[in-house]
PDB file of C-alpha atoms and ligand atoms in Angstrom:
ATOM      1  CA  MET A1476     -68.410 -18.278  54.166  1.00 52.00           C
ATOM      2  CA  SER A1477     -68.174 -20.973  55.873  1.00 52.00           C
ATOM      3  CA  ALA A1478     -66.717 -24.863  54.040  1.00 47.00           C
ATOM      4  CA  SER A1479     -69.559 -26.287  55.160  1.00 50.00           C
ATOM      5  CA  GLN A1480     -71.655 -23.011  53.652  1.00 59.00           C
ATOM      6  CA  ARG A1481     -69.692 -23.358  50.381  1.00 56.00           C
ATOM      7  CA  SER A1482     -70.882 -24.934  47.228  1.00 62.00           C
ATOM      8  CA  VAL A1483     -70.479 -24.837  43.429  1.00 58.00           C
ATOM      9  CA  SER A1484     -73.769 -24.270  41.464  1.00 61.00           C
ATOM     10  CA  PRO A1485     -74.247 -26.517  37.980  1.00 56.00           C
ATOM     11  CA  ASP A1486     -74.116 -23.615  36.587  1.00 65.00           C
ATOM     12  CA  ALA A1487     -70.577 -22.243  37.079  1.00 68.00           C
ATOM     13  CA  PRO A1488     -68.667 -20.755  35.170  1.00 89.00           C
ATOM     14  CA  ARG A1489     -66.964 -23.150  32.816  1.00 93.00           C
ATOM     15  CA  ARG A1490     -64.480 -22.660  29.021  1.00 95.00           C
ATOM     16  CA  GLY A1491     -66.950 -24.106  26.134  1.00 97.00           C
ATOM     17  CA  LEU A1492     -64.861 -26.240  24.066  1.00 98.00           C
ATOM     18  CA  MET A1493     -64.663 -27.569  20.311  1.00 98.00           C
ATOM     19  CA  LEU A1494     -66.119 -30.273  19.031  1.00 98.00           C
ATOM     20  CA  VAL A1495     -64.817 -30.695  16.230  1.00 98.00           C
ATOM     21  CA  MET A1496     -66.722 -33.882  13.971  1.00 98.00           C
ATOM     22  CA  SER A1497     -65.239 -35.460  10.993  1.00 98.00           C
ATOM     23  CA  SER A1498     -66.231 -38.415   8.919  1.00 97.00           C
ATOM     24  CA  PRO A1499     -66.624 -38.978   5.287  1.00 96.00           C
ATOM     25  CA  SER A1500     -69.152 -37.080   3.191  1.00 92.00           C
ATOM     26  CA  GLY A1501     -72.806 -39.556   3.874  1.00 94.00           C
ATOM     27  CA  ALA A1502     -71.851 -40.842   7.462  1.00 97.00           C
ATOM     28  CA  GLY A1503     -74.301 -39.040   9.256  1.00 96.00           C
ATOM     29  CA  LYS A1504     -72.218 -35.723  10.432  1.00 95.00           C
ATOM     30  CA  THR A1505     -75.711 -33.286   8.906  1.00 93.00           C
ATOM     31  CA  THR A1506     -77.397 -34.795  11.096  1.00 96.00           C
ATOM     32  CA  LEU A1507     -75.467 -35.819  14.078  1.00 97.00           C
ATOM     33  CA  SER A1508     -75.291 -32.203  14.010  1.00 96.00           C
ATOM     34  CA  ARG A1509     -78.205 -31.304  14.142  1.00 95.00           C
ATOM     35  CA  GLU A1510     -79.603 -33.559  16.296  1.00 97.00           C
ATOM     36  CA  ILE A1511     -77.621 -32.457  19.157  1.00 97.00           C
ATOM     37  CA  LEU A1512     -77.609 -29.110  18.419  1.00 97.00           C
ATOM     38  CA  ALA A1513     -81.342 -29.429  19.265  1.00 97.00           C
ATOM     39  CA  ARG A1514     -80.889 -31.224  23.140  1.00 96.00           C
ATOM     40  CA  ASP A1515     -78.286 -28.897  23.733  1.00 95.00           C
ATOM     41  CA  PRO A1516     -78.288 -25.909  24.316  1.00 94.00           C
ATOM     42  CA  ALA A1517     -74.551 -24.366  25.502  1.00 94.00           C
ATOM     43  CA  LEU A1518     -74.256 -25.720  21.456  1.00 97.00           C
ATOM     44  CA  ALA A1519     -73.836 -23.336  19.615  1.00 96.00           C
ATOM     45  CA  MET A1520     -72.554 -24.279  15.529  1.00 95.00           C
ATOM     46  CA  SER A1521     -69.551 -22.523  13.530  1.00 96.00           C
ATOM     47  CA  VAL A1522     -70.985 -21.992   9.994  1.00 95.00           C
ATOM     48  CA  SER A1523     -68.204 -22.871   7.470  1.00 96.00           C
ATOM     49  CA  VAL A1524     -67.677 -20.197   4.576  1.00 97.00           C
ATOM     50  CA  THR A1525     -67.600 -22.473   1.165  1.00 98.00           C
ATOM     51  CA  THR A1526     -67.268 -22.717  -2.298  1.00 98.00           C
ATOM     52  CA  ARG A1527     -69.150 -25.116  -2.844  1.00 95.00           C
ATOM     53  CA  ALA A1528     -73.447 -24.409  -4.256  1.00 95.00           C
ATOM     54  CA  PRO A1529     -75.776 -24.218  -2.009  1.00 95.00           C
ATOM     55  CA  ARG A1530     -77.795 -28.500  -2.197  1.00 88.00           C
ATOM     56  CA  PRO A1531     -81.092 -27.786  -2.427  1.00 88.00           C
ATOM     57  CA  GLY A1532     -83.179 -26.678   0.936  1.00 90.00           C
ATOM     58  CA  GLU A1533     -79.657 -24.901   1.703  1.00 93.00           C
ATOM     59  CA  THR A1534     -79.364 -21.259   3.497  1.00 96.00           C
ATOM     60  CA  ASP A1535     -76.967 -18.842   2.960  1.00 97.00           C
ATOM     61  CA  GLY A1536     -75.986 -17.885   6.691  1.00 95.00           C
ATOM     62  CA  LYS A1537     -77.519 -20.844   7.850  1.00 93.00           C
ATOM     63  CA  ASP A1538     -75.204 -24.380   6.652  1.00 92.00           C
ATOM     64  CA  TYR A1539     -72.283 -22.563   5.592  1.00 95.00           C
ATOM     65  CA  HIS A1540     -71.690 -19.105   3.896  1.00 97.00           C
ATOM     66  CA  PHE A1541     -71.975 -19.770   0.254  1.00 98.00           C
ATOM     67  CA  ARG A1542     -68.897 -17.538  -1.668  1.00 98.00           C
ATOM     68  CA  THR A1543     -67.176 -17.185  -4.563  1.00 98.00           C
ATOM     69  CA  PRO A1544     -64.101 -18.955  -4.631  1.00 98.00           C
ATOM     70  CA  ASP A1545     -62.749 -14.620  -5.236  1.00 98.00           C
ATOM     71  CA  GLU A1546     -64.050 -13.989  -2.211  1.00 98.00           C
ATOM     72  CA  PHE A1547     -62.713 -16.978  -0.470  1.00 98.00           C
ATOM     73  CA  LEU A1548     -59.542 -16.690  -1.541  1.00 98.00           C
ATOM     74  CA  ALA A1549     -59.894 -12.832  -0.122  1.00 98.00           C
ATOM     75  CA  LEU A1550     -60.689 -13.742   3.408  1.00 97.00           C
ATOM     76  CA  ARG A1551     -58.227 -15.935   3.546  1.00 97.00           C
ATOM     77  CA  ASP A1552     -55.784 -14.142   3.130  1.00 97.00           C
ATOM     78  CA  SER A1553     -56.329 -11.001   5.711  1.00 97.00           C
ATOM     79  CA  GLY A1554     -56.716 -14.212   7.775  1.00 95.00           C
ATOM     80  CA  GLY A1555     -60.833 -14.487   8.798  1.00 95.00           C
ATOM     81  CA  LEU A1556     -60.532 -17.952   8.791  1.00 96.00           C
ATOM     82  CA  LEU A1557     -59.127 -19.924  11.563  1.00 96.00           C
ATOM     83  CA  GLU A1558     -58.408 -22.793   9.165  1.00 97.00           C
ATOM     84  CA  TRP A1559     -59.132 -23.510   6.128  1.00 98.00           C
ATOM     85  CA  ALA A1560     -58.947 -26.571   3.284  1.00 97.00           C
ATOM     86  CA  GLU A1561     -60.153 -28.052   0.019  1.00 95.00           C
ATOM     87  CA  VAL A1562     -62.182 -30.795  -0.421  1.00 90.00           C
ATOM     88  CA  HIS A1563     -63.658 -32.768  -2.575  1.00 83.00           C
ATOM     89  CA  GLY A1564     -62.749 -29.587  -5.413  1.00 89.00           C
ATOM     90  CA  ASN A1565     -64.102 -26.560  -3.022  1.00 95.00           C
ATOM     91  CA  TYR A1566     -63.214 -24.563  -0.713  1.00 98.00           C
ATOM     92  CA  TYR A1567     -63.946 -24.597   2.706  1.00 97.00           C
ATOM     93  CA  GLY A1568     -63.191 -22.825   5.933  1.00 97.00           C
ATOM     94  CA  THR A1569     -64.120 -21.707   9.776  1.00 96.00           C
ATOM     95  CA  PRO A1570     -64.196 -17.623   9.921  1.00 95.00           C
ATOM     96  CA  ALA A1571     -62.187 -16.555  13.403  1.00 93.00           C
ATOM     97  CA  ALA A1572     -65.140 -14.254  13.584  1.00 90.00           C
ATOM     98  CA  ASP A1573     -65.850 -14.254  17.740  1.00 83.00           C
ATOM     99  CA  VAL A1574     -64.979 -18.531  18.240  1.00 93.00           C
ATOM    100  CA  ALA A1575     -62.341 -17.217  21.098  1.00 90.00           C
ATOM    101  CA  ASP A1576     -65.010 -14.850  23.197  1.00 91.00           C
ATOM    102  CA  ARG A1577     -67.668 -17.656  22.810  1.00 93.00           C
ATOM    103  CA  LEU A1578     -65.165 -19.925  24.195  1.00 95.00           C
ATOM    104  CA  SER A1579     -64.301 -17.492  27.346  1.00 92.00           C
ATOM    105  CA  ALA A1580     -68.848 -17.078  27.752  1.00 92.00           C
ATOM    106  CA  GLY A1581     -68.969 -20.817  28.058  1.00 93.00           C
ATOM    107  CA  GLN A1582     -70.207 -21.226  25.099  1.00 95.00           C
ATOM    108  CA  ASP A1583     -69.126 -25.644  23.685  1.00 97.00           C
ATOM    109  CA  VAL A1584     -68.474 -24.349  19.675  1.00 97.00           C
ATOM    110  CA  LEU A1585     -69.130 -27.180  17.233  1.00 98.00           C
ATOM    111  CA  PHE A1586     -67.642 -28.244  14.315  1.00 97.00           C
ATOM    112  CA  ASP A1587     -68.674 -29.903  11.779  1.00 96.00           C
ATOM    113  CA  ILE A1588     -64.819 -30.138   9.339  1.00 96.00           C
ATOM    114  CA  ASP A1589     -62.691 -32.771   7.266  1.00 95.00           C
ATOM    115  CA  TRP A1590     -59.746 -34.099   8.732  1.00 97.00           C
ATOM    116  CA  GLN A1591     -57.339 -30.679   7.833  1.00 97.00           C
ATOM    117  CA  GLY A1592     -58.902 -28.743   9.486  1.00 98.00           C
ATOM    118  CA  ALA A1593     -59.617 -31.008  12.364  1.00 98.00           C
ATOM    119  CA  GLN A1594     -55.759 -31.076  12.456  1.00 98.00           C
ATOM    120  CA  GLN A1595     -55.387 -27.614  12.060  1.00 97.00           C
ATOM    121  CA  LEU A1596     -57.913 -26.431  15.575  1.00 97.00           C
ATOM    122  CA  ALA A1597     -55.489 -28.796  17.019  1.00 97.00           C
ATOM    123  CA  HIS A1598     -52.572 -27.624  16.324  1.00 96.00           C
ATOM    124  CA  LYS A1599     -53.688 -24.568  18.068  1.00 94.00           C
ATOM    125  CA  ALA A1600     -55.553 -24.651  20.442  1.00 95.00           C
ATOM    126  CA  VAL A1601     -54.970 -28.814  22.019  1.00 96.00           C
ATOM    127  CA  ALA A1602     -56.540 -27.885  25.205  1.00 97.00           C
ATOM    128  CA  ASP A1603     -59.880 -26.396  23.155  1.00 97.00           C
ATOM    129  CA  THR A1604     -60.806 -29.126  21.279  1.00 98.00           C
ATOM    130  CA  VAL A1605     -62.440 -33.025  21.392  1.00 98.00           C
ATOM    131  CA  ARG A1606     -62.627 -34.763  18.082  1.00 98.00           C
ATOM    132  CA  VAL A1607     -65.245 -36.324  17.487  1.00 98.00           C
ATOM    133  CA  PHE A1608     -64.733 -38.862  14.032  1.00 98.00           C
ATOM    134  CA  ILE A1609     -68.085 -40.963  12.350  1.00 98.00           C
ATOM    135  CA  LEU A1610     -67.944 -43.274  10.349  1.00 98.00           C
ATOM    136  CA  PRO A1611     -70.474 -45.368   8.420  1.00 98.00           C
ATOM    137  CA  PRO A1612     -70.930 -49.314   9.240  1.00 98.00           C
ATOM    138  CA  SER A1613     -70.096 -50.214   5.874  1.00 97.00           C
ATOM    139  CA  ALA A1614     -68.639 -48.232   2.977  1.00 96.00           C
ATOM    140  CA  ARG A1615     -72.288 -50.096   1.397  1.00 96.00           C
ATOM    141  CA  VAL A1616     -74.249 -48.110   3.535  1.00 97.00           C
ATOM    142  CA  LEU A1617     -72.279 -45.330   3.244  1.00 97.00           C
ATOM    143  CA  GLU A1618     -72.983 -45.409  -0.631  1.00 95.00           C
ATOM    144  CA  GLN A1619     -76.561 -46.067   0.433  1.00 95.00           C
ATOM    145  CA  ARG A1620     -76.780 -42.908   2.290  1.00 96.00           C
ATOM    146  CA  LEU A1621     -75.170 -40.293  -0.169  1.00 94.00           C
ATOM    147  CA  ILE A1622     -77.603 -41.979  -2.929  1.00 93.00           C
ATOM    148  CA  GLY A1623     -81.228 -41.667   0.156  1.00 93.00           C
ATOM    149  CA  ARG A1624     -79.490 -38.620   0.745  1.00 89.00           C
ATOM    150  CA  ASN A1625     -81.215 -37.141  -3.541  1.00 85.00           C
ATOM    151  CA  GLN A1626     -79.077 -34.412  -2.677  1.00 83.00           C
ATOM    152  CA  ASP A1627     -76.265 -35.346  -5.220  1.00 84.00           C
ATOM    153  CA  GLY A1628     -75.964 -36.579  -8.710  1.00 88.00           C
ATOM    154  CA  PRO A1629     -73.814 -39.525  -9.712  1.00 92.00           C
ATOM    155  CA  ASP A1630     -70.752 -37.702  -9.918  1.00 91.00           C
ATOM    156  CA  VAL A1631     -70.675 -36.078  -7.325  1.00 89.00           C
ATOM    157  CA  ILE A1632     -72.107 -39.321  -5.574  1.00 91.00           C
ATOM    158  CA  GLU A1633     -68.644 -40.550  -7.380  1.00 92.00           C
ATOM    159  CA  ARG A1634     -66.041 -37.621  -6.043  1.00 90.00           C
ATOM    160  CA  ARG A1635     -67.817 -38.034  -2.107  1.00 90.00           C
ATOM    161  CA  LEU A1636     -66.878 -41.815  -2.306  1.00 93.00           C
ATOM    162  CA  ALA A1637     -63.923 -41.930  -3.585  1.00 91.00           C
ATOM    163  CA  GLY A1638     -62.856 -39.143  -1.739  1.00 91.00           C
ATOM    164  CA  ALA A1639     -63.557 -41.715   1.621  1.00 95.00           C
ATOM    165  CA  ALA A1640     -60.833 -43.235   2.210  1.00 95.00           C
ATOM    166  CA  ALA A1641     -59.240 -40.325   2.729  1.00 94.00           C
ATOM    167  CA  GLU A1642     -60.838 -39.175   5.438  1.00 96.00           C
ATOM    168  CA  ILE A1643     -60.940 -42.588   6.768  1.00 97.00           C
ATOM    169  CA  ALA A1644     -57.476 -43.223   6.848  1.00 97.00           C
ATOM    170  CA  HIS A1645     -57.354 -40.816   9.882  1.00 98.00           C
ATOM    171  CA  TRP A1646     -60.080 -41.257  11.813  1.00 98.00           C
ATOM    172  CA  ALA A1647     -57.518 -42.634  14.915  1.00 98.00           C
ATOM    173  CA  GLU A1648     -56.033 -39.638  15.380  1.00 97.00           C
ATOM    174  CA  TYR A1649     -59.819 -38.221  16.822  1.00 98.00           C
ATOM    175  CA  ASP A1650     -60.630 -38.283  20.115  1.00 98.00           C
ATOM    176  CA  TYR A1651     -63.096 -40.425  20.745  1.00 98.00           C
ATOM    177  CA  VAL A1652     -64.685 -41.907  17.523  1.00 98.00           C
ATOM    178  CA  ILE A1653     -68.275 -43.494  16.689  1.00 98.00           C
ATOM    179  CA  VAL A1654     -69.329 -45.737  13.956  1.00 98.00           C
ATOM    180  CA  ASN A1655     -72.813 -44.495  13.518  1.00 98.00           C
ATOM    181  CA  ALA A1656     -75.275 -47.126  12.885  1.00 98.00           C
ATOM    182  CA  GLN A1657     -78.544 -46.423  15.237  1.00 98.00           C
ATOM    183  CA  LEU A1658     -79.490 -42.826  14.785  1.00 98.00           C
ATOM    184  CA  ASP A1659     -80.747 -42.786  18.534  1.00 98.00           C
ATOM    185  CA  ALA A1660     -77.975 -45.113  19.504  1.00 98.00           C
ATOM    186  CA  SER A1661     -74.787 -42.701  18.369  1.00 98.00           C
ATOM    187  CA  LEU A1662     -76.137 -39.822  19.541  1.00 98.00           C
ATOM    188  CA  GLU A1663     -76.222 -40.897  23.459  1.00 98.00           C
ATOM    189  CA  THR A1664     -72.617 -41.293  23.288  1.00 98.00           C
ATOM    190  CA  LEU A1665     -72.727 -38.464  21.732  1.00 98.00           C
ATOM    191  CA  GLN A1666     -74.192 -36.651  24.244  1.00 98.00           C
ATOM    192  CA  ALA A1667     -71.967 -38.591  26.959  1.00 98.00           C
ATOM    193  CA  ILE A1668     -68.859 -37.296  25.572  1.00 98.00           C
ATOM    194  CA  LEU A1669     -69.796 -33.576  25.934  1.00 98.00           C
ATOM    195  CA  ALA A1670     -70.376 -34.699  29.303  1.00 97.00           C
ATOM    196  CA  ALA A1671     -67.283 -35.844  30.570  1.00 98.00           C
ATOM    197  CA  GLU A1672     -65.480 -32.890  28.805  1.00 98.00           C
ATOM    198  CA  ARG A1673     -67.763 -30.123  30.299  1.00 97.00           C
ATOM    199  CA  ALA A1674     -66.623 -31.947  33.313  1.00 95.00           C
ATOM    200  CA  ARG A1675     -62.270 -31.362  32.398  1.00 96.00           C
ATOM    201  CA  PRO A1676     -60.839 -28.866  35.269  1.00 95.00           C
ATOM    202  CA  ARG A1677     -59.262 -27.521  33.283  1.00 95.00           C
ATOM    203  CA  ARG A1678     -62.549 -26.568  32.016  1.00 96.00           C
ATOM    204  CA  GLN A1679     -65.025 -26.083  34.973  1.00 94.00           C
ATOM    205  CA  LEU A1680     -63.399 -21.883  36.300  1.00 91.00           C
ATOM    206  CA  GLY A1681     -66.792 -22.438  38.609  1.00 90.00           C
ATOM    207  CA  VAL A1682     -65.343 -25.078  40.502  1.00 91.00           C
ATOM    208  CA  ARG A1683     -61.887 -23.718  40.686  1.00 88.00           C
ATOM    209  CA  ALA A1684     -62.712 -21.285  42.573  1.00 86.00           C
ATOM    210  CA  LEU A1685     -64.428 -23.067  44.307  1.00 89.00           C
ATOM    211  CA  ALA A1686     -62.005 -25.567  45.460  1.00 91.00           C
ATOM    212  CA  THR A1687     -59.373 -23.019  46.020  1.00 91.00           C
ATOM    213  CA  GLY A1688     -62.282 -21.480  48.338  1.00 90.00           C
ATOM    214  CA  MET A1689     -62.565 -24.858  50.014  1.00 92.00           C
ATOM    215  CA  LEU A1690     -59.106 -25.069  50.453  1.00 94.00           C
ATOM    216  CA  SER A1691     -58.554 -21.055  52.813  1.00 94.00           C
ATOM    217  CA  ASP A1692     -62.184 -22.133  54.709  1.00 92.00           C
ATOM    218  CA  LEU A1693     -60.290 -25.575  55.996  1.00 94.00           C
ATOM    219  CA  ALA A1694     -57.396 -23.916  56.123  1.00 94.00           C
ATOM    220  CA  ALA A1695     -58.729 -21.072  58.207  1.00 94.00           C
ATOM    221  CA  ARG A1696     -61.077 -23.325  60.743  1.00 92.00           C
ATOM    222  CA  PRO A1697     -61.253 -23.127  64.441  1.00 90.00           C
ATOM    223  CA  GLY A1698     -57.557 -24.190  65.930  1.00 83.00           C
ATOM    224  CA  ARG A1699     -55.981 -24.746  63.615  1.00 74.00           C
TER     225      ARG A1699
HETATM  226  P1  ADP B 191     -72.837 -35.997   5.394  1.00 63.74           P
HETATM  227  O1  ADP B 191     -73.256 -35.183   6.447  1.00 63.74           O
HETATM  228  O2  ADP B 191     -71.779 -36.831   6.854  1.00 63.74           O
HETATM  229  O3  ADP B 191     -72.587 -36.071   4.373  1.00 63.74           O
HETATM  230  P2  ADP B 191     -76.088 -36.521   6.322  1.00 63.74           P
HETATM  231  O4  ADP B 191     -75.876 -36.307   7.408  1.00 63.74           O
HETATM  232  O5  ADP B 191     -76.062 -35.387   5.741  1.00 63.74           O
HETATM  233  O6  ADP B 191     -74.292 -37.319   5.536  1.00 63.74           O
HETATM  234  O7  ADP B 191     -76.581 -38.063   6.563  1.00 63.74           O
HETATM  235  C1  ADP B 191     -76.618 -38.804   5.169  1.00 63.74           C
HETATM  236  C2  ADP B 191     -78.251 -39.391   4.716  1.00 63.74           C
HETATM  237  O8  ADP B 191     -77.671 -40.774   5.190  1.00 63.74           O
HETATM  238  C3  ADP B 191     -78.971 -39.099   5.236  1.00 63.74           C
HETATM  239  O9  ADP B 191     -79.546 -39.051   4.422  1.00 63.74           O
HETATM  240  C4  ADP B 191     -79.615 -39.172   6.388  1.00 63.74           C
HETATM  241  O10 ADP B 191     -81.047 -39.395   6.969  1.00 63.74           O
HETATM  242  C5  ADP B 191     -79.380 -40.488   6.948  1.00 63.74           C
HETATM  243  N1  ADP B 191     -78.705 -41.562   8.071  1.00 63.74           N
HETATM  244  C6  ADP B 191     -77.560 -40.278   8.418  1.00 63.74           C
HETATM  245  N2  ADP B 191     -77.213 -41.199   9.705  1.00 63.74           N
HETATM  246  C7  ADP B 191     -78.028 -41.525  10.199  1.00 63.74           C
HETATM  247  C8  ADP B 191     -78.374 -43.211  10.415  1.00 63.74           C
HETATM  248  N3  ADP B 191     -77.841 -43.652  11.967  1.00 63.74           N
HETATM  249  N4  ADP B 191     -79.130 -44.157  10.006  1.00 63.74           N
HETATM  250  C9  ADP B 191     -79.633 -44.343   8.945  1.00 63.74           C
HETATM  251  N5  ADP B 191     -80.006 -43.010   7.944  1.00 63.74           N
HETATM  252  C10 ADP B 191     -78.607 -42.288   8.690  1.00 63.74           C
HETATM  253  P1  5GP B 192     -69.804 -30.612   2.982  1.00 63.74           P
HETATM  254  O1  5GP B 192     -69.366 -30.109   1.251  1.00 63.74           O
HETATM  255  O2  5GP B 192     -71.438 -32.293   2.266  1.00 63.74           O
HETATM  256  O3  5GP B 192     -71.270 -29.821   2.860  1.00 63.74           O
HETATM  257  O4  5GP B 192     -69.136 -30.967   3.480  1.00 63.74           O
HETATM  258  C1  5GP B 192     -67.859 -32.379   2.143  1.00 63.74           C
HETATM  259  C2  5GP B 192     -66.418 -32.117   3.449  1.00 63.74           C
HETATM  260  O5  5GP B 192     -66.262 -30.619   4.376  1.00 63.74           O
HETATM  261  C3  5GP B 192     -67.509 -33.242   4.830  1.00 63.74           C
HETATM  262  O6  5GP B 192     -66.708 -33.648   5.219  1.00 63.74           O
HETATM  263  C4  5GP B 192     -67.233 -30.783   5.401  1.00 63.74           C
HETATM  264  O7  5GP B 192     -66.947 -31.502   6.899  1.00 63.74           O
HETATM  265  C5  5GP B 192     -66.497 -30.737   5.139  1.00 63.74           C
HETATM  266  N1  5GP B 192     -65.491 -29.079   5.287  1.00 63.74           N
HETATM  267  C6  5GP B 192     -67.723 -28.461   5.798  1.00 63.74           C
HETATM  268  N2  5GP B 192     -67.220 -27.735   5.953  1.00 63.74           N
HETATM  269  C7  5GP B 192     -65.498 -26.919   5.624  1.00 63.74           C
HETATM  270  C8  5GP B 192     -64.551 -26.406   7.369  1.00 63.74           C
HETATM  271  O8  5GP B 192     -64.561 -24.975   7.252  1.00 63.74           O
HETATM  272  N3  5GP B 192     -62.909 -26.442   6.971  1.00 63.74           N
HETATM  273  C9  5GP B 192     -62.900 -27.891   6.716  1.00 63.74           C
HETATM  274  N4  5GP B 192     -61.635 -27.962   6.973  1.00 63.74           N
HETATM  275  N5  5GP B 192     -63.812 -28.550   6.139  1.00 63.74           N
HETATM  276  C10 5GP B 192     -65.600 -28.049   6.320  1.00 63.74           C
END
């Protein structure tokens, strides 16, 4: 193939990335995740394991894998979790199964996990992680969103607000921060982050092959 013929398709092979999103509970992570997943077919959710009770409308296997503490600890102790943490008095963890295969297949995986989990994933695979912190516009709005979500009782809301400071304290450790005031603007920023991160040379395996081929084409030009 000549240098002028060689080109790269927009679907060229690419290594997937781990999009890690953290926020204090109520800032809008679940809403943003749902919207970005609906818009972006290259992105799939990592479904966590948790010991907390399902909220109204949550489905086992879709929102979380709901497990007893004994089941959770058995999974953790057998090496079945990529990371885990205790949050608001419950255990949460990321199943290790098939994350590596999905990344190799060019699939991006979205993780809705807390700062402890984000640190553990970055420690294990920093080159694959893209960490985004979602902040509410104010403490007052955070409280209003928790109340407006209408899914937790006052004591649970109080516990989540009390835990918000511990989560927010870690915002600057992330690669990106989004202040989630207007949902549409937050989504646009998230899409821009994904587009830019996908363009990183270390993920562009197809372009790597193209560039190598171009170098040999240029070296083989007649008269050289
Ligand atoms: P989290 O997953 O971070 O706990 P949710 O996505 O459940 O938060 O959002 C909490 C509440 O705030 C929900 O009722 C959701 O509809 C609302 N919400 C999320 N993002 C926004 C936004 N940008 N503007 C107004 N309300 C929002
Ligand atoms: P919720 O109970 O509101 O669904 O989640 C509470 C907190 O647990 C959120 O901050 C969420 O990001 C975090 N979380 C959910 N799944 C995981 C997980 O697998 N690992 C870790 N470390 N945190 C998680």
